[in-house]
XYZ file of C-alpha atoms in Angstrom:
498
model
C -9.384 25.809 -15.508
C -7.808 27.530 -13.249
C -8.664 28.947 -10.147
C -9.273 32.881 -11.100
C -12.177 35.463 -10.220
C -14.971 35.849 -12.555
C -15.427 37.824 -15.525
C -16.054 41.618 -15.204
C -16.071 43.876 -18.033
C -12.901 43.153 -19.853
C -11.860 46.647 -21.099
C -9.082 48.763 -20.521
C -8.509 51.688 -19.445
C -5.683 53.807 -19.752
C -5.360 53.588 -16.348
C -5.703 50.193 -15.017
C -4.346 49.927 -11.683
C -3.804 52.904 -8.740
C -1.563 54.723 -8.836
C 1.856 53.019 -7.313
C 5.375 54.675 -6.172
C 7.977 54.527 -7.322
C 9.991 51.067 -7.560
C 7.048 49.637 -9.254
C 5.746 48.637 -11.898
C 4.529 52.239 -14.280
C 7.152 54.072 -11.727
C 10.873 54.406 -12.679
C 11.891 53.033 -14.790
C 13.122 49.344 -14.324
C 12.518 49.225 -11.165
C 9.677 46.714 -8.760
C 7.462 46.590 -6.106
C 7.998 43.736 -2.900
C 5.700 41.074 -4.276
C 4.769 39.759 -0.687
C 2.978 43.196 0.071
C -0.107 44.547 0.393
C -2.136 45.707 -2.515
C -2.231 48.897 -0.277
C -1.396 51.230 1.944
C -0.153 49.646 5.594
C -3.626 51.244 7.355
C -5.828 50.064 4.766
C -7.170 50.639 0.669
C -6.195 54.404 0.508
C -3.218 54.792 2.231
C 0.238 54.731 1.685
C 2.190 57.171 -1.204
C 0.308 59.002 -4.003
C 1.329 56.056 -6.629
C 1.338 56.587 -10.373
C -0.301 54.252 -12.920
C 1.197 50.915 -14.299
C 1.119 51.525 -18.212
C -1.690 49.625 -20.071
C 0.895 46.842 -22.068
C 1.737 45.303 -18.540
C -1.226 44.601 -17.746
C -2.722 43.765 -21.462
C 0.690 41.588 -21.584
C -0.018 39.876 -18.912
C -4.199 38.516 -18.935
C -2.349 37.576 -22.515
C 0.007 34.918 -21.036
C -3.846 32.945 -20.347
C -5.134 33.257 -23.512
C -1.660 32.048 -24.552
C -2.283 28.481 -23.035
C -6.050 27.674 -22.114
C -5.793 25.796 -25.469
C -3.790 23.474 -23.486
C -6.725 23.213 -21.229
C -9.691 23.825 -23.836
C -8.307 21.582 -26.866
C -5.835 19.472 -25.319
C -7.522 18.658 -22.426
C -10.672 18.456 -22.282
C -12.617 18.715 -25.401
C -10.199 17.053 -28.227
C -6.561 15.679 -28.402
C -7.952 13.098 -25.060
C -11.989 13.402 -25.147
C -12.502 12.565 -28.921
C -8.278 10.870 -30.059
C -6.687 9.613 -26.532
C -9.933 7.685 -25.427
C -11.647 6.269 -28.245
C -11.456 2.829 -30.913
C -7.957 4.227 -31.695
C -6.177 3.250 -29.359
C -8.488 -0.218 -28.870
C -6.938 -3.728 -30.105
C -8.575 -3.797 -33.995
C -10.636 -7.001 -32.308
C -12.449 -4.996 -30.460
C -12.270 -1.305 -31.598
C -14.450 -3.772 -34.380
C -16.839 -4.828 -31.840
C -20.483 -3.036 -31.602
C -20.049 -0.012 -29.106
C -22.672 -1.423 -26.784
C -20.571 -5.305 -26.286
C -20.098 -5.224 -22.617
C -15.788 -6.324 -23.967
C -16.413 -2.518 -25.840
C -16.962 -0.202 -22.661
C -14.699 -1.329 -20.359
C -11.834 -1.190 -23.108
C -12.566 1.982 -23.167
C -13.274 2.429 -19.703
C -9.744 0.733 -19.435
C -8.869 3.412 -21.380
C -9.822 6.844 -19.539
C -8.967 5.163 -15.954
C -6.470 5.045 -17.504
C -6.002 8.566 -18.084
C -7.105 9.470 -15.487
C -4.631 7.603 -13.496
C -1.428 9.545 -14.799
C -3.642 12.590 -14.360
C -3.261 11.619 -10.791
C -0.131 10.720 -11.068
C 0.666 14.335 -12.285
C -1.887 15.397 -9.427
C 0.796 14.228 -6.588
C 3.508 15.984 -8.599
C 2.139 18.914 -8.450
C 1.176 19.263 -4.579
C 4.801 17.743 -3.621
C 6.725 20.736 -6.154
C 3.712 23.621 -5.746
C 5.055 24.597 -2.469
C 8.370 24.923 -3.045
C 8.712 25.774 -5.822
C 6.384 28.717 -5.520
C 7.549 30.275 -1.830
C 11.466 29.240 -3.860
C 10.632 31.813 -6.812
C 8.823 34.163 -4.304
C 12.360 34.149 -2.440
C 14.652 34.312 -5.225
C 13.049 37.286 -7.514
C 11.725 34.621 -10.446
C 8.754 34.269 -10.448
C 9.071 35.124 -14.418
C 11.437 32.764 -14.691
C 9.220 30.093 -13.068
C 7.302 30.577 -15.402
C 8.598 31.010 -19.051
C 10.300 26.992 -17.396
C 7.420 26.550 -17.023
C 5.379 27.402 -20.588
C 8.567 25.941 -22.294
C 7.594 22.833 -20.640
C 3.724 23.292 -21.787
C 4.721 23.888 -24.578
C 6.701 21.144 -25.488
C 4.385 18.854 -23.944
C 2.067 19.657 -26.686
C 4.513 19.473 -29.629
C 5.285 15.682 -28.692
C 2.291 14.776 -28.960
C 2.164 14.793 -32.172
C 3.812 11.819 -31.962
C 1.600 9.949 -30.434
C -0.006 7.859 -33.516
C -3.046 5.602 -33.488
C -1.711 2.416 -31.326
C -2.542 1.105 -28.545
C 1.674 1.453 -27.714
C 1.354 5.113 -27.897
C -1.940 5.347 -25.619
C 1.324 6.044 -22.677
C 2.507 8.195 -24.454
C 0.091 9.956 -25.017
C -0.892 9.870 -21.555
C 1.797 11.152 -19.997
C 2.601 13.382 -21.837
C -0.767 15.008 -20.195
C 0.018 14.719 -17.139
C 3.514 16.396 -17.280
C 2.129 19.319 -19.283
C -0.719 19.643 -16.726
C 1.881 19.882 -13.916
C 4.195 22.255 -15.923
C 0.772 23.788 -16.374
C -0.274 24.312 -12.399
C 3.474 24.979 -11.595
C 3.044 28.301 -13.864
C -0.342 29.176 -13.322
C 0.941 29.408 -9.122
C 3.350 31.730 -10.624
C 1.272 33.893 -13.508
C -1.373 34.686 -10.752
C 1.338 35.950 -8.075
C 2.263 37.774 -11.066
C -0.978 39.804 -10.387
C -0.166 41.930 -7.887
C 2.725 43.429 -10.360
C 0.518 44.153 -12.779
C -3.226 45.809 -10.640
C -3.816 47.596 -7.025
C -6.511 46.315 -4.779
C -8.939 48.061 -6.187
C -8.221 47.399 -9.307
C -7.548 44.423 -8.909
C -10.148 41.812 -9.625
C -10.519 44.601 -12.689
C -6.975 42.907 -13.625
C -7.903 39.859 -14.037
C -10.774 39.121 -14.813
C -9.044 40.060 -18.052
C -7.164 36.798 -18.172
C -10.435 35.315 -17.075
C -12.165 36.964 -19.514
C -9.224 36.070 -22.720
C -8.274 33.200 -21.029
C -12.397 31.635 -22.340
C -12.490 33.958 -25.592
C -9.209 31.935 -26.165
C -10.424 29.192 -25.523
C -13.524 29.424 -27.348
C -11.535 30.932 -30.598
C -9.216 28.025 -30.135
C -12.233 25.408 -30.385
C -13.734 27.261 -33.467
C -11.005 27.299 -35.758
C -10.461 23.320 -34.834
C -15.011 22.818 -35.355
C -13.702 25.218 -39.466
C -10.635 22.835 -39.701
C -13.567 19.743 -39.206
C -15.770 21.544 -41.269
C -12.969 21.357 -44.092
C -11.503 17.918 -43.368
C -8.775 19.475 -42.641
C -7.812 20.974 -45.127
C -6.970 17.696 -46.881
C -4.923 16.452 -44.861
C -4.142 12.561 -44.437
C -6.480 10.908 -42.028
C -5.319 7.680 -41.283
C -2.901 7.450 -38.247
C -4.396 9.810 -35.786
C -2.671 13.085 -38.457
C -5.010 14.998 -37.849
C -5.091 15.414 -33.742
C -1.360 15.190 -33.116
C -1.536 18.121 -36.047
C -3.774 20.508 -33.162
C -1.245 19.241 -30.929
C 1.091 21.270 -32.924
C -0.737 24.368 -33.398
C -1.485 24.621 -29.424
C 1.891 24.737 -29.064
C 2.777 27.353 -31.584
C -0.578 29.161 -30.393
C 1.435 29.697 -26.520
C 4.025 30.633 -28.337
C 2.856 33.156 -30.852
C 1.045 34.381 -27.721
C 2.730 34.397 -24.513
C 5.801 35.973 -25.486
C 4.426 39.812 -23.807
C 4.582 38.671 -20.157
C 7.718 38.015 -20.515
C 9.298 40.991 -22.438
C 7.216 43.890 -20.715
C 6.055 42.575 -17.423
C 8.709 43.279 -14.947
C 10.941 40.477 -12.920
C 9.380 40.913 -9.253
C 13.146 41.731 -6.470
C 13.589 38.810 -4.632
C 11.253 38.865 -1.328
C 12.828 41.436 2.075
C 13.259 38.917 5.323
C 12.757 36.098 3.889
C 15.486 33.146 3.631
C 16.502 30.772 1.460
C 16.198 27.265 2.385
C 16.384 23.259 0.655
C 13.403 21.516 -1.615
C 13.000 19.806 2.438
C 13.512 22.482 4.532
C 11.260 24.570 2.630
C 7.938 22.134 3.328
C 9.068 22.734 7.307
C 8.947 26.303 6.494
C 5.195 26.065 4.596
C 4.159 23.466 7.823
C 4.867 26.007 9.510
C 2.761 29.027 8.102
C -0.202 26.465 8.368
C -0.566 26.179 11.664
C 0.381 30.192 12.489
C -2.844 30.014 10.088
C -4.905 27.861 11.867
C -3.522 29.825 15.329
C -4.635 33.191 14.717
C -6.619 32.649 11.196
C -8.389 29.960 12.063
C -11.822 30.639 10.202
C -9.881 31.110 7.110
C -8.115 27.856 7.996
C -11.139 26.288 7.400
C -11.950 27.815 4.077
C -8.752 27.963 2.572
C -9.277 23.209 3.404
C -13.455 23.555 1.958
C -12.277 24.721 -0.712
C -8.729 22.298 -1.381
C -11.233 19.528 -1.743
C -13.872 21.510 -3.851
C -12.279 23.074 -6.251
C -10.109 20.108 -7.101
C -14.182 19.003 -8.070
C -14.859 21.897 -9.995
C -11.296 21.247 -12.445
C -12.544 17.990 -12.649
C -15.668 19.246 -13.915
C -13.132 20.518 -16.886
C -10.263 17.984 -17.685
C -13.433 15.266 -18.138
C -16.859 16.430 -18.558
C -15.943 15.609 -22.470
C -14.704 12.318 -22.013
C -17.650 11.327 -20.460
C -19.905 13.374 -23.615
C -18.017 11.192 -25.594
C -17.542 7.598 -23.931
C -20.884 7.931 -22.146
C -22.790 9.528 -24.264
C -21.517 8.847 -27.153
C -21.449 12.215 -28.519
C -19.690 12.540 -31.992
C -16.810 14.758 -32.656
C -18.641 18.441 -33.486
C -21.211 17.837 -31.155
C -18.034 17.331 -27.746
C -16.738 20.529 -29.564
C -20.280 22.740 -29.877
C -21.253 21.394 -25.960
C -16.979 22.793 -25.192
C -18.181 26.266 -26.560
C -21.256 26.459 -25.578
C -20.177 25.661 -22.026
C -16.953 28.615 -22.229
C -19.834 30.522 -23.411
C -22.566 29.439 -19.950
C -19.588 29.681 -17.898
C -18.911 33.426 -18.580
C -22.233 34.222 -18.394
C -23.107 32.549 -15.553
C -20.324 34.180 -13.251
C -21.003 38.100 -13.974
C -24.377 37.276 -12.576
C -22.703 35.589 -10.151
C -20.983 38.675 -9.129
C -24.050 40.793 -9.532
C -25.338 38.166 -6.128
C -21.752 37.962 -4.147
C -21.863 41.333 -3.813
C -25.416 41.317 -2.159
C -25.496 38.210 -0.217
C -22.540 37.403 0.215
C -20.007 34.934 -0.958
C -20.583 32.239 0.983
C -24.196 32.302 0.219
C -22.563 31.691 -3.274
C -20.900 29.395 -3.105
C -22.328 27.225 -1.012
C -25.696 27.698 -3.875
C -22.371 26.953 -7.045
C -21.963 23.181 -4.759
C -25.061 21.514 -4.511
C -25.943 22.692 -7.488
C -23.441 20.913 -9.094
C -24.572 17.974 -7.102
C -27.506 17.694 -8.092
C -26.249 18.372 -12.073
C -24.055 15.454 -11.319
C -26.259 12.529 -9.719
C -28.760 13.660 -12.762
C -26.437 12.845 -14.830
C -26.022 9.753 -13.566
C -29.353 8.686 -12.944
C -31.033 9.326 -16.159
C -27.801 8.413 -18.233
C -29.977 5.757 -20.087
C -32.225 8.809 -21.428
C -29.507 8.902 -23.771
C -28.092 12.790 -24.542
C -30.387 15.082 -24.003
C -29.766 14.504 -20.583
C -26.027 15.410 -21.178
C -27.255 18.871 -22.461
C -29.547 19.313 -20.247
C -27.483 18.893 -16.945
C -23.737 19.396 -18.458
C -24.769 22.743 -20.046
C -26.486 23.038 -16.682
C -23.631 21.954 -14.504
C -20.885 24.195 -15.935
C -23.229 27.102 -15.085
C -21.892 26.048 -11.870
C -17.600 26.365 -11.946
C -17.160 29.990 -13.031
C -19.484 31.013 -9.864
C -17.679 28.911 -7.422
C -14.492 30.300 -8.304
C -15.427 33.088 -8.443
C -16.794 33.849 -4.843
C -13.600 31.634 -3.225
C -11.401 34.551 -4.896
C -13.931 37.693 -3.463
C -14.154 35.770 -0.340
C -10.428 34.538 0.657
C -10.219 38.717 -0.021
C -11.788 40.262 2.184
C -10.484 37.448 5.029
C -7.810 37.964 3.942
C -5.311 40.390 7.417
C -5.014 43.684 5.913
C -1.228 43.456 4.722
C -1.337 39.532 4.453
C -3.259 39.352 1.297
C -0.862 37.090 -0.863
C 1.116 34.951 1.614
C -2.820 34.089 2.275
C -3.534 33.686 -1.570
C -0.879 31.764 -1.747
C -1.722 29.305 0.341
C -4.717 29.174 -1.263
C -2.675 27.949 -4.272
C -0.655 25.351 -2.278
C -3.532 23.814 -0.496
C -5.528 23.249 -3.522
C -2.566 22.064 -5.197
C -1.995 19.719 -2.761
C -5.176 18.229 -3.035
C -5.195 18.161 -6.726
C -5.021 14.475 -6.927
C -8.748 13.072 -5.166
C -10.703 13.688 -7.634
C -9.183 11.871 -10.665
C -7.942 9.139 -8.323
C -11.785 9.002 -7.608
C -13.028 8.965 -10.895
C -10.364 6.021 -11.532
C -11.267 4.477 -8.654
C -14.602 4.716 -9.245
C -14.235 3.223 -13.027
C -11.802 0.879 -12.636
C -14.516 -0.992 -9.937
C -17.407 -0.769 -12.455
C -16.442 -0.613 -15.554
C -17.829 1.951 -17.327
C -16.897 5.094 -17.884
C -20.543 7.718 -16.556
C -19.876 6.275 -12.657
C -17.047 7.763 -12.672
C -19.037 11.323 -12.099
C -20.275 10.186 -9.293
C -15.952 10.680 -8.596
C -16.139 13.760 -8.804
C -19.497 14.927 -7.472
C -18.278 12.591 -4.024
C -15.060 15.334 -4.224
C -17.667 18.194 -4.685
C -19.983 17.045 -1.868
C -17.855 16.573 0.713
C -16.536 20.032 -0.028
C -19.036 21.454 -0.035
C -20.602 19.960 3.846
C -16.557 21.876 5.046
C -17.940 24.748 3.766
C -21.195 24.247 5.328
C -18.550 24.237 8.768
C -16.835 27.970 7.337
C -18.476 31.077 8.988
C -17.391 33.793 7.163
C -18.443 35.415 3.783
C -22.254 36.429 4.504
C -20.385 40.224 5.071
C -22.495 42.992 2.916
C -20.902 43.877 0.362
C -17.547 46.775 0.905
C -18.747 50.313 0.277
C -16.924 50.769 -3.487
C -13.279 52.804 -2.353
C -13.075 49.378 -1.145
C -13.746 50.728 3.216
C -15.235 48.064 5.544
C -14.780 46.295 8.086
C -13.914 42.671 7.425
C -16.486 39.991 8.255
């Protein structure tokens, strides 16, 4: 999952955002609002001119993109295509695949597949780190956020459709892993600009509710897509030939069609943001110099926020790896059947959503820092239990693995909540942009640790420790962060910042 906020009530009222002035979506026809201004007036929440409501259609159209693209993460990356097809006996030499599952040669061969996939995901993370900061700034300056979302979405759709060419043969493994990696890069680039578009369909007073709608639809879309796969498997794919991995290849094409069918409203009904005022256009490499200056200024003037951005970048990469490699651990290390992996995925998504809703109340009562630290601690403990108790079989992953998923959503949601509270008034969009950039910049950490430990040990289960290590480093860094202990703000959004 991407770093989205919690899952509040997904119901959308007729006016889901505070009124916005003429020139913003929902104001004068065809007008837009500046992409970098605060979500409230310069004097704080409630300040500024009288505002009019953003149309419901714009909000729902924006949120539907989450529903449309989530099957890439849920079905392709996590629970079905990679776990049940790309890293299985289908891509081993026949003489190795014929060996018993407990044979060391067979185990090392499967570990080679999971390590190979991890390497390609690592390469994708490095590409994101190189591209996301510059492309995100370029989209803001040129006023082409929606265009970048559209282009990256098309690339993601093309990679899913391209997976149809990945036949069940070792010779096709590299193509499959490369397409999954490329699709992940496209998903991340699209997600950065999609998240930035949130300010176009919400204000500070309603940003959580509107963002929660997208988060909720994303979870729901993933669950529905998994249920479709379950039904298809129950009916033996309605007579579709089972040889050459055809069923899984058709699933990939189905995910591509799903994205096209539900993503288009965003591009039809949500206006494009105008070019940012006062921000010069610079070349690709010059963009990195500008980024460095922004980070240096943040370090000098808002140091607690800087340290939080650093800590969250590390542990958020670990959170992403939980869902990227969780199903592979289930299938390869705990011998889950295909149906068991999918059932686990459905349960994990449901528990993640419910736990995030509960954690929102804890956030209000104890502050986001406590929720983040508690969630990261829970993730570390559950991850260690998965490895230490691995010899006891599948029941370990059903218990400790599902318990682990309960901590992912709360950590993500509380992170967004904390940053919203500490961001300097009038610079929220800028700070959230850095939040996205720092997260993408280290998105190779967990995949590389996963790959390294599997390569060193020859067993997939030890890759879990690589993910745990990244989360643990993030937890240690988070313990040094002083912000986030404050009491919740007043219902009107007032109250002092920490």
